[in-house]
Coordinates of C-alpha atoms and ligand atoms in Angstrom, one line a residue:
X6 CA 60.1 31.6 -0.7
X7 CA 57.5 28.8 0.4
X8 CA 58.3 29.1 4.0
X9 CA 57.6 33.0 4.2
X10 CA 54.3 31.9 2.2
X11 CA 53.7 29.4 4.6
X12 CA 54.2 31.6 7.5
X13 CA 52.5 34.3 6.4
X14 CA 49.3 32.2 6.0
X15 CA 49.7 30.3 9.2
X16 CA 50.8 33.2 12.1
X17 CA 48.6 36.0 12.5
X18 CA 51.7 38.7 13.0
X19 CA 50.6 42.0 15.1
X20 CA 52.0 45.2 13.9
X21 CA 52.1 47.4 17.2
X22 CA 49.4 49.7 18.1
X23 CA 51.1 53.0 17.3
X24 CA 52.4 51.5 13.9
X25 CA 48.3 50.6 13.4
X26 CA 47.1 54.0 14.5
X27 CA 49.6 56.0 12.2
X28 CA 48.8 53.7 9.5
X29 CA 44.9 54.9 10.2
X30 CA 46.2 58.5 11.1
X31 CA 45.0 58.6 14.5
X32 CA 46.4 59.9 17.5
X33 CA 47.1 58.2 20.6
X34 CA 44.8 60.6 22.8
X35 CA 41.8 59.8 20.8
X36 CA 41.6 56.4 21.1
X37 CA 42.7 55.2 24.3
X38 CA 39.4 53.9 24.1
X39 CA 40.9 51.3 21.3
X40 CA 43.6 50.0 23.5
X41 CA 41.5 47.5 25.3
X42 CA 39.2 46.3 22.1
X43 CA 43.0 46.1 20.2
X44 CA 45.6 45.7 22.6
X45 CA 46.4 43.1 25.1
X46 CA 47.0 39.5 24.7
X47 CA 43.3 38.6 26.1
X48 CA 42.1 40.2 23.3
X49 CA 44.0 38.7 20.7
X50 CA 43.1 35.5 22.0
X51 CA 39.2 36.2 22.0
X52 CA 38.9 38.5 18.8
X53 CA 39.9 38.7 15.4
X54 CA 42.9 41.2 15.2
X55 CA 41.8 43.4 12.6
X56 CA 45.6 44.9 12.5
X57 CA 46.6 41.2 11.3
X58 CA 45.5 39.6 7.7
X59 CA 42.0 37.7 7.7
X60 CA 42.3 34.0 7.8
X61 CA 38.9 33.7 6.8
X62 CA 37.2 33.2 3.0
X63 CA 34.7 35.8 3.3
X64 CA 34.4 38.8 5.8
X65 CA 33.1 37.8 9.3
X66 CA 29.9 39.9 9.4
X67 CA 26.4 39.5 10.2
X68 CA 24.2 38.7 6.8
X69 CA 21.8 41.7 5.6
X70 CA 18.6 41.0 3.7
X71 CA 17.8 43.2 0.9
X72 CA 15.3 43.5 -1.2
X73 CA 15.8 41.2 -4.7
X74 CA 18.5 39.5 -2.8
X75 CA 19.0 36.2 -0.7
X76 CA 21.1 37.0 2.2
X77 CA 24.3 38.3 1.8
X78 CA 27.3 39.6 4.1
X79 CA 26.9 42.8 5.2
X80 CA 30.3 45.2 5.1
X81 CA 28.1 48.5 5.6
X82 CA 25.0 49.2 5.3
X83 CA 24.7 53.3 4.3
X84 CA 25.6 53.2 1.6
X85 CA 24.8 49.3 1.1
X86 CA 28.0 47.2 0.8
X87 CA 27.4 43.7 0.8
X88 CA 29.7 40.2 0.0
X89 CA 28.9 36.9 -1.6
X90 CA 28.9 33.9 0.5
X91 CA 31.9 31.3 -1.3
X92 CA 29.0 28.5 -1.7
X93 CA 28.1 30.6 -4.4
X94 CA 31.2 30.0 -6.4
X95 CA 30.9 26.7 -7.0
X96 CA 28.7 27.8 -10.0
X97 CA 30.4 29.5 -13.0
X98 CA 27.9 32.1 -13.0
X99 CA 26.9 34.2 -10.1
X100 CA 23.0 34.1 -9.4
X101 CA 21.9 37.6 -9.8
X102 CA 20.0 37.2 -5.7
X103 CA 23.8 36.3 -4.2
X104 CA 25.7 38.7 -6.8
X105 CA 27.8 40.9 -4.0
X106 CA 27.4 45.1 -4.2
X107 CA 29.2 48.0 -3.7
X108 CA 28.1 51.8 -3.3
X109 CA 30.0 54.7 -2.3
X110 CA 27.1 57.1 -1.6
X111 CA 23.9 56.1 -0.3
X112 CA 21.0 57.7 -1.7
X113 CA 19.7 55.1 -4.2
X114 CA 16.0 55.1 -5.7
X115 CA 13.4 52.4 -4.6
X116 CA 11.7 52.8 -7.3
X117 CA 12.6 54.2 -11.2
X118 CA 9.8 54.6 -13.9
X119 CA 11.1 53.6 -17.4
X120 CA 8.9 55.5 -19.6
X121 CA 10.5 58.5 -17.8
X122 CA 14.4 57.1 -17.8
X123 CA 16.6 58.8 -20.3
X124 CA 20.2 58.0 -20.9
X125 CA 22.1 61.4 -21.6
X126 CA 25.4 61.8 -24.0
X127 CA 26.5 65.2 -23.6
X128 CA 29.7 67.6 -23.6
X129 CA 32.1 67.4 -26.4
X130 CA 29.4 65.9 -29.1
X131 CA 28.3 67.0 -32.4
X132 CA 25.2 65.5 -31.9
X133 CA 24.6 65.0 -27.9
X134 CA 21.3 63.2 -27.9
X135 CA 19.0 61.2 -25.4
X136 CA 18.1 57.7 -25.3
X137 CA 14.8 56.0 -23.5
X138 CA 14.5 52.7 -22.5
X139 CA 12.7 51.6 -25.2
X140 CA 15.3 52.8 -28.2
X141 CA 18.1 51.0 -26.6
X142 CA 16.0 48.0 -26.6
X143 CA 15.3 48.6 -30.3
X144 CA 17.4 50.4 -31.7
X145 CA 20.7 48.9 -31.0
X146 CA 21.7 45.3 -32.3
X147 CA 21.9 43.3 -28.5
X148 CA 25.1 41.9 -27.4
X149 CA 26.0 39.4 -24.6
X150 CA 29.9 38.6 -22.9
X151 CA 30.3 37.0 -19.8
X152 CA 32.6 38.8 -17.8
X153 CA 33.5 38.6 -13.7
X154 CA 32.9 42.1 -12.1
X155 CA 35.3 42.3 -9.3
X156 CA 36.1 45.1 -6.9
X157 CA 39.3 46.3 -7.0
X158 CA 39.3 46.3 -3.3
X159 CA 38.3 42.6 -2.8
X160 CA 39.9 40.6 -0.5
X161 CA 41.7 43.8 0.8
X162 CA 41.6 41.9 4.5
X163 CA 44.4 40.2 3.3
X164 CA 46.9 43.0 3.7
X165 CA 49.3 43.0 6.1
X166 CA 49.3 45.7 8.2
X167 CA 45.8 46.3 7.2
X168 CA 44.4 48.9 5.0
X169 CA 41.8 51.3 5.7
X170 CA 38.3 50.2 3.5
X171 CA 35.6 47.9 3.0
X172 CA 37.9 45.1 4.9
X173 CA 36.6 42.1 2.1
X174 CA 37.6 38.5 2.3
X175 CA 37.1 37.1 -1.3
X176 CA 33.5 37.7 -2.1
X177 CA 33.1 40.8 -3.6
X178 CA 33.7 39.7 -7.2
X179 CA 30.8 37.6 -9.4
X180 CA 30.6 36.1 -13.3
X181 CA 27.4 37.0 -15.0
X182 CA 26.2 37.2 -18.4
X183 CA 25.8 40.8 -19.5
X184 CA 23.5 42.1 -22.4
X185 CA 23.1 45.2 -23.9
X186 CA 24.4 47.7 -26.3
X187 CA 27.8 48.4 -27.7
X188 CA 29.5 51.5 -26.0
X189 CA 30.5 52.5 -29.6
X190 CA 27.0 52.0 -31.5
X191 CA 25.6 54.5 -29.0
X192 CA 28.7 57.2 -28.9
X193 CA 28.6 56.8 -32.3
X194 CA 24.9 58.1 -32.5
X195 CA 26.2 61.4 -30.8
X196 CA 29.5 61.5 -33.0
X197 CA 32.2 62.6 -30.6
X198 CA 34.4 65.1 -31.6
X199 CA 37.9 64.7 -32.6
X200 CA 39.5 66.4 -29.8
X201 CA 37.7 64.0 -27.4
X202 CA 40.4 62.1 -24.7
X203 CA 37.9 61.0 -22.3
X204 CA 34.8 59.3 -21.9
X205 CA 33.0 60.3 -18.9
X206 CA 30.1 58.3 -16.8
X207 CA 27.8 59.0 -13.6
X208 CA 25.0 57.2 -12.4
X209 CA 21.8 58.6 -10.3
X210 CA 23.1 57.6 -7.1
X211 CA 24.4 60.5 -5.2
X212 CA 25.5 61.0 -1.6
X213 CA 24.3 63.8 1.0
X214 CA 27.2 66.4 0.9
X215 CA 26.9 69.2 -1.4
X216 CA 27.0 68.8 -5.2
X217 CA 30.9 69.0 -6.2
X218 CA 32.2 67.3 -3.3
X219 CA 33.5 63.8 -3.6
X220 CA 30.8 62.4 -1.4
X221 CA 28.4 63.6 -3.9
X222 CA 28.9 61.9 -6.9
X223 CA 30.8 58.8 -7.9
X224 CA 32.5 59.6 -11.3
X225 CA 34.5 57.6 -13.6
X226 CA 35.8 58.1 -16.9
X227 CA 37.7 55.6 -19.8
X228 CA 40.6 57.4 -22.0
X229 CA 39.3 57.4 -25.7
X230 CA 42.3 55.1 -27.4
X231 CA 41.5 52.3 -24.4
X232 CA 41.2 49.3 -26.9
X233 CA 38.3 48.1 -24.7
X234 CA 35.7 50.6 -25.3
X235 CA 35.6 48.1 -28.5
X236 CA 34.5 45.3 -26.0
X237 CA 32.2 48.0 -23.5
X238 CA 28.6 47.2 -23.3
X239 CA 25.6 48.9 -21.7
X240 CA 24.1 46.2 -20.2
X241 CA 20.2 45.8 -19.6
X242 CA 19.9 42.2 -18.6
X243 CA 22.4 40.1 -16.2
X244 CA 22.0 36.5 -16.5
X245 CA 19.0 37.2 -18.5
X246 CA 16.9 39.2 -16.4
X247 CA 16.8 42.5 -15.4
X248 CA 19.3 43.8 -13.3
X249 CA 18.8 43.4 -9.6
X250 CA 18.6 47.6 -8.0
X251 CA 21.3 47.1 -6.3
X252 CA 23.6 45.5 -9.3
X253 CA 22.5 49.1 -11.1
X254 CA 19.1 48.6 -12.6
X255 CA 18.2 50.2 -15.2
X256 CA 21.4 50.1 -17.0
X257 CA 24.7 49.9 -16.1
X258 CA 28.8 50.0 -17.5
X259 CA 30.4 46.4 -18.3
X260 CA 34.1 47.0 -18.9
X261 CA 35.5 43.3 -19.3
X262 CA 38.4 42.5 -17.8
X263 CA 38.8 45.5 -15.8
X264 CA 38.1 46.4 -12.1
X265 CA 34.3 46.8 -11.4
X266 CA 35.2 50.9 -10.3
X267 CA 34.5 51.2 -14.1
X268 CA 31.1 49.7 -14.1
X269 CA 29.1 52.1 -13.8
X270 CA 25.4 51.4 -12.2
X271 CA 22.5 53.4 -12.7
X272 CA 24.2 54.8 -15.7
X273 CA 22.4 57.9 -16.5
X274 CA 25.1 60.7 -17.9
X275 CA 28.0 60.0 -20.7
X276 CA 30.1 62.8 -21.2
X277 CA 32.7 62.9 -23.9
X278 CA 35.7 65.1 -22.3
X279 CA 38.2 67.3 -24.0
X280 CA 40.4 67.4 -21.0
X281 CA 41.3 64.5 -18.7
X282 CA 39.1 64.2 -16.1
X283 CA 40.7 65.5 -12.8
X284 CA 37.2 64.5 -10.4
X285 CA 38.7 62.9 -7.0
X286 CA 37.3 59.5 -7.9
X287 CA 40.0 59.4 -11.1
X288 CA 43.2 61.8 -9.7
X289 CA 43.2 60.9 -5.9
X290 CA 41.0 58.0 -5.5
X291 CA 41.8 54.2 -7.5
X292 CA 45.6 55.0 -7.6
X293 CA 47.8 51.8 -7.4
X294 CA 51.8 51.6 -7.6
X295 CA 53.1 51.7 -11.4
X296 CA 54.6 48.7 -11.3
X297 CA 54.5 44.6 -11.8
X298 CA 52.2 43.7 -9.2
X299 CA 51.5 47.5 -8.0
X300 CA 53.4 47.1 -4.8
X301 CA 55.6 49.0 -2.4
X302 CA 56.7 48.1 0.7
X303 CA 54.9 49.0 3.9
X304 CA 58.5 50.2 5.5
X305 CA 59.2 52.4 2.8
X306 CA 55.6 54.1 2.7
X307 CA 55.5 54.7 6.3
X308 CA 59.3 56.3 5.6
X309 CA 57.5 59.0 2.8
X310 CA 59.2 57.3 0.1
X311 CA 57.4 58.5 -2.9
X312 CA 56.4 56.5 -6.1
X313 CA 54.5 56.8 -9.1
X314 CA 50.8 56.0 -9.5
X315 CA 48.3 55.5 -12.2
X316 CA 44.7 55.3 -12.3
X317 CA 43.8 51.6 -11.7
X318 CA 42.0 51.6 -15.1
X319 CA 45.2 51.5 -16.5
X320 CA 45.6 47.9 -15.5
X321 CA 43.3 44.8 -16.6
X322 CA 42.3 42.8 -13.5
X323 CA 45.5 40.3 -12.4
X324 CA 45.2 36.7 -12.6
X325 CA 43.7 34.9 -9.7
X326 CA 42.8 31.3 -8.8
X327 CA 40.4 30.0 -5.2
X328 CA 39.5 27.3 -3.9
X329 CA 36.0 26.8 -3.3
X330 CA 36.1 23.2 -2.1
X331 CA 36.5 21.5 0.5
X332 CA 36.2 24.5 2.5
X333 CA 37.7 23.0 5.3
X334 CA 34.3 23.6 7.8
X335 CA 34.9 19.5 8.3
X336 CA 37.0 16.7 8.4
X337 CA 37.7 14.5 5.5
X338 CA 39.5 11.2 5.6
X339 CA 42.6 9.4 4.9
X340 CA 42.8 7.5 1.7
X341 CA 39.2 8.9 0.5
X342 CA 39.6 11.1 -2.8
X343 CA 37.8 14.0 -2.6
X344 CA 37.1 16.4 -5.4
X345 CA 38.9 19.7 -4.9
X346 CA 37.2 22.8 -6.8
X347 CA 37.8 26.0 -7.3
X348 CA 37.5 29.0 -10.3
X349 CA 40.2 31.4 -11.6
X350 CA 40.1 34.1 -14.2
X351 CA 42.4 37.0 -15.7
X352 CA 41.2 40.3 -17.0
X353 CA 44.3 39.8 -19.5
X354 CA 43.0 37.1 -21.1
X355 CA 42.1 33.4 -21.0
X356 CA 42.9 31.4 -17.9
X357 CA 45.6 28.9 -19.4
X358 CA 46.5 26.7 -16.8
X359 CA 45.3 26.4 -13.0
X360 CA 47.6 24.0 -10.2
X361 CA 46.9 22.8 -7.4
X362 CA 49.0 22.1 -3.7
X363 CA 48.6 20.1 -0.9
X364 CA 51.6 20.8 0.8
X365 CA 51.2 24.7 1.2
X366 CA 53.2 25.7 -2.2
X367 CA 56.3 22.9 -2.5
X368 CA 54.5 21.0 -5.1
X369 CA 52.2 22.1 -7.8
X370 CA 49.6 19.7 -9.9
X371 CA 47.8 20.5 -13.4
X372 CA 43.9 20.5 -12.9
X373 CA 41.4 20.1 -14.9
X374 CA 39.8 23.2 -16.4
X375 CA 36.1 22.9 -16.8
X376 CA 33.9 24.7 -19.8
X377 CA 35.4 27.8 -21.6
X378 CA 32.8 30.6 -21.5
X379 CA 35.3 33.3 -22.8
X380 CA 38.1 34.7 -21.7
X381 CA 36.5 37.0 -19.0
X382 CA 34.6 34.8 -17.2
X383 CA 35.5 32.8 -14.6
X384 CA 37.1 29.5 -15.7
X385 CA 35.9 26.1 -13.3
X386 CA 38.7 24.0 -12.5
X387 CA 38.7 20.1 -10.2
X388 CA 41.1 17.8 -9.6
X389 CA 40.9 14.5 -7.2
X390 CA 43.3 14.1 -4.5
X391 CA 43.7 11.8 -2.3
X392 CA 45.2 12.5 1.4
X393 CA 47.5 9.8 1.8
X394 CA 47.1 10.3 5.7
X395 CA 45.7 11.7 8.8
X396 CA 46.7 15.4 9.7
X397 CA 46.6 19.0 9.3
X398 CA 46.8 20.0 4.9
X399 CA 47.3 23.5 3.6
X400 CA 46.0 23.0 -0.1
X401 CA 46.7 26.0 -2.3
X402 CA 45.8 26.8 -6.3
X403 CA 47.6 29.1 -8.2
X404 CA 46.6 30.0 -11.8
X405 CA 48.2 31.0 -15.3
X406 CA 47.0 33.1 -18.4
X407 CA 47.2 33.0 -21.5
X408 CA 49.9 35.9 -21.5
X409 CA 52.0 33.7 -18.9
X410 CA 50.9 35.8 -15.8
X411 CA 50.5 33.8 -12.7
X412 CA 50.0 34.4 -9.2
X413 CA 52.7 35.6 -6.8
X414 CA 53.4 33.5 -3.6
X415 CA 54.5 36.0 -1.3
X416 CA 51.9 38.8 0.1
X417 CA 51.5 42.9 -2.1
X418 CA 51.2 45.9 -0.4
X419 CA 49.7 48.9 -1.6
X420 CA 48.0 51.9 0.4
X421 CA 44.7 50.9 -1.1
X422 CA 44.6 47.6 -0.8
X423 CA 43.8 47.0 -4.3
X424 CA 44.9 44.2 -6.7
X425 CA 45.2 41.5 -4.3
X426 CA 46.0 38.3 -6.2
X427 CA 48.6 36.5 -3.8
X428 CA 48.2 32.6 -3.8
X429 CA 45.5 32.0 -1.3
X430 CA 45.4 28.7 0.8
X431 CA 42.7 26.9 2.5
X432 CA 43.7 24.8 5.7
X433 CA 42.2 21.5 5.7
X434 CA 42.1 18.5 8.7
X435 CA 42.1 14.8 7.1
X436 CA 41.2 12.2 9.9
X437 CA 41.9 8.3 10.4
X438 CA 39.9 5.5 8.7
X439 CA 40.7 3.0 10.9
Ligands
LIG525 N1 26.6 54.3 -9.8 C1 27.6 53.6 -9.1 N2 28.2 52.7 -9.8 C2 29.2 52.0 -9.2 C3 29.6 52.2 -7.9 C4 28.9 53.3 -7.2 O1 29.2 53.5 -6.0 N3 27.9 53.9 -7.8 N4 30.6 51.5 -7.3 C5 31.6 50.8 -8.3 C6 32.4 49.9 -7.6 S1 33.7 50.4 -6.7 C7 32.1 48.5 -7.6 S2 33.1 47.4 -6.9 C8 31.0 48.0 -8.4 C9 30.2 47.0 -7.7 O2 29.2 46.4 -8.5 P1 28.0 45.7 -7.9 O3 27.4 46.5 -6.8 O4 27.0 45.4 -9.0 O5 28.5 44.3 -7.4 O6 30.1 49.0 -8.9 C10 30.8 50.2 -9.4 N5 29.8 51.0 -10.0
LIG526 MO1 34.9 48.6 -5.9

């Protein structure tokens, strides 16, 4: 098991071209173009393979500077998708200027007027009311968690062969402070009615193509008897300020512990539902494998095997551990200890126990977790370690919850690439002393 993690980390394996263009559903005519960028070994040599998995932290992409934000990696830019450098993770909480973002659709407001801002309940209510600014701030009791919004997509460059989507390294997740309003004090203003399942929300982004379409609007909705609509805040302020625009200013879904698809920015519209919702983003889209660490093999998907899915709300967010230091950008030296950092968290509860490996995954070490800040935030853990001598390290962390769950060792596969939480490694070089 350790020597296919090994490998796996340290060759860069090519799936063939007409393996890569099925899996991206193209035909061979229409991109023979491709063949030189993608095929060849000169290429390989020179570029990144984007067929194989990303041995890099973070995306490789040119920074973007928006507004309210320090620069950040840029994945797309219409609609705005943008990664957090790994420097920022040193910190337990994400600073709001470096927090990463995610859009499906690209028309987004430059500017929103709060006295005319209204948050809408409507559909299967006995009492569907409005809300301004003004009465959430006063009329509801404020309430605060710390929670890590992660996409479920993030480190999707990981997957081997490669998906299609935002092809992240490890930065599209961040730990803030949320406050707001409880979900429930505000439904409960608006009394759903019995026969309620779901609980839909919709922001006032909304994309080009015509209303209805998928490309329109970006929809999700929570099943009523989910246990964390208890825990589901409307939150005003991140970290104590506003929220940035493009973290979802004026208000926006915090659903701890689960993927960030479910946090809703913008949030204008709640709908109670008395049907489940069918809308692309819940019955096509955010679909993972029903099973322990919603996988399938890539063999048996390219074969047409079928197998079941389920909305990837129906999952908390999997354990998962990183190291943030040493970073392995330079040398460090025999004999000298360093401090090795990292964070970990689980959307299924507190992070119990993190270890650490210097030797790729033979041998693990305890570390030491730093402050608790709740059970879904991120959790700092260090340990010192000491290379004994000169020469090439692959350090590794792996981390456990409170429920027992760790971290596999050996690479997931979905179509999606969603739920990565494979062991990750960082290579490090240790020089002489003398
Ligand atoms: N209104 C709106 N909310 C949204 C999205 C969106 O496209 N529009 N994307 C979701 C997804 S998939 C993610 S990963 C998170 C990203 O949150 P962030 O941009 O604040 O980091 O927002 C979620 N909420
Ligand atoms: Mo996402």
């Amino acid at each position: 098991m350790n020597k296919d993690f090994l490998s796996y980390f340290s060759h860069f394996p090519v799936i063939s071209r007409r393996e890569w263009l099925k899996l991206f559903g193209l035909s061979t005519l229409s991109t023979l173009s491709l063949q030189k960028s993608f095929g060849g070994e000169e290429a390989r040599k020179t570029h990144l393979d984007i067929s194989s998995p990303s041995p890099f932290w973070t995306s490789q992409n040119p920074f973007a500077y928006e507004p309210q934000k320090l620069p950040l990696i840029r994945l797309n830019d219409r609609p705005i998708v943008l990664e957090t450098p790994r420097e920022f993770f040193e910190f337990s909480f994400t600073p709001n200027a470096a927090f990463y973002v995610r859009y499906h659709l690209d028309c987004i407001p430059n500017s929103i007027d709060l006295s005319k801002w209204r948050l809408f309940l409507q559909g299967n209510f006995l009492n569907p009311v409005s809300f301004s600014f003004a009465d959430l701030l006063t009329r509801f009791e404020p309430v605060s968690i710390v929670a890590v919004n992660q996409c479920s997509g993030n480190s999707r460059s990981r997957f081997y062969p490669r998906v299609p989507g935002a092809q992240w390294g490890n930065g599209a997740m961040g730990n803030a402070k949320w406050t707001g309003v409880r979900l429930m004090d505000v439904l409960n203003k608006a009394k759903m009615k019995e026969n309620t399942v779901q609980i839909q929300f919709q922001g006032f982004d909304y994309g080009r193509s015509p209303e209805g379409t998928p490309a329109h609007s970006f929809i999700k909705s929570l099943d009523r008897d989910d246990p964390i609509l208890e825990e589901t805040i409307l939150a005003y302020a991140m970290n104590d300020e506003p929220l940035p625009l493009l973290n979802g200013f004026p208000l926006r879904l915090v659903v701890p512990g689960k993927f960030a698809t479910y946090w809703i920015k913008h949030l204008t519209w709640i709908r109670a539902l008395d049907s489940l919702d069918t809308n692309f983003w819940m019955k096509t889209a955010y679909r993972i494998p029903k099973n322990r660490h919603n996988s399938v093999s890539f063999e048996d998907y390219q074969k047409g095997v079928s197998f079941e899915t389920i909305p990837i709300g129906a999952i908390q967010m999997p354990v998962r551990s990183f190291i943030i230091q040493p970073a392995g950008d330079s040398k460090l030296i025999e004999k000298m200890p360093v401090q090795v950092k990292g964070i970990a968290f689980s959307g299924y509860g507190a992070v119990a126990k993190v270890e650490f490996s210097s030797d790729g995954g033979n041998h693990w070490q305890e570390t030491t977790l730093g402050k608790d800040l709740g059970k879904y935030s991120f959790r700092n853990w260090h340990i010192f370690w000491t290379p004994k001598k000169a020469g090439e390290y692959i350090l590794a962390s792996r981390a456990w919850d409170e429920k027992g769950n760790t971290q596999p060792l050996t690479p997931i596969w979905n179509p999606g690439g969603y739920c990565w939480n494979t062991v990750e490694t960082q290579r490090i070089w240790v020089g002489k002393n003398s």
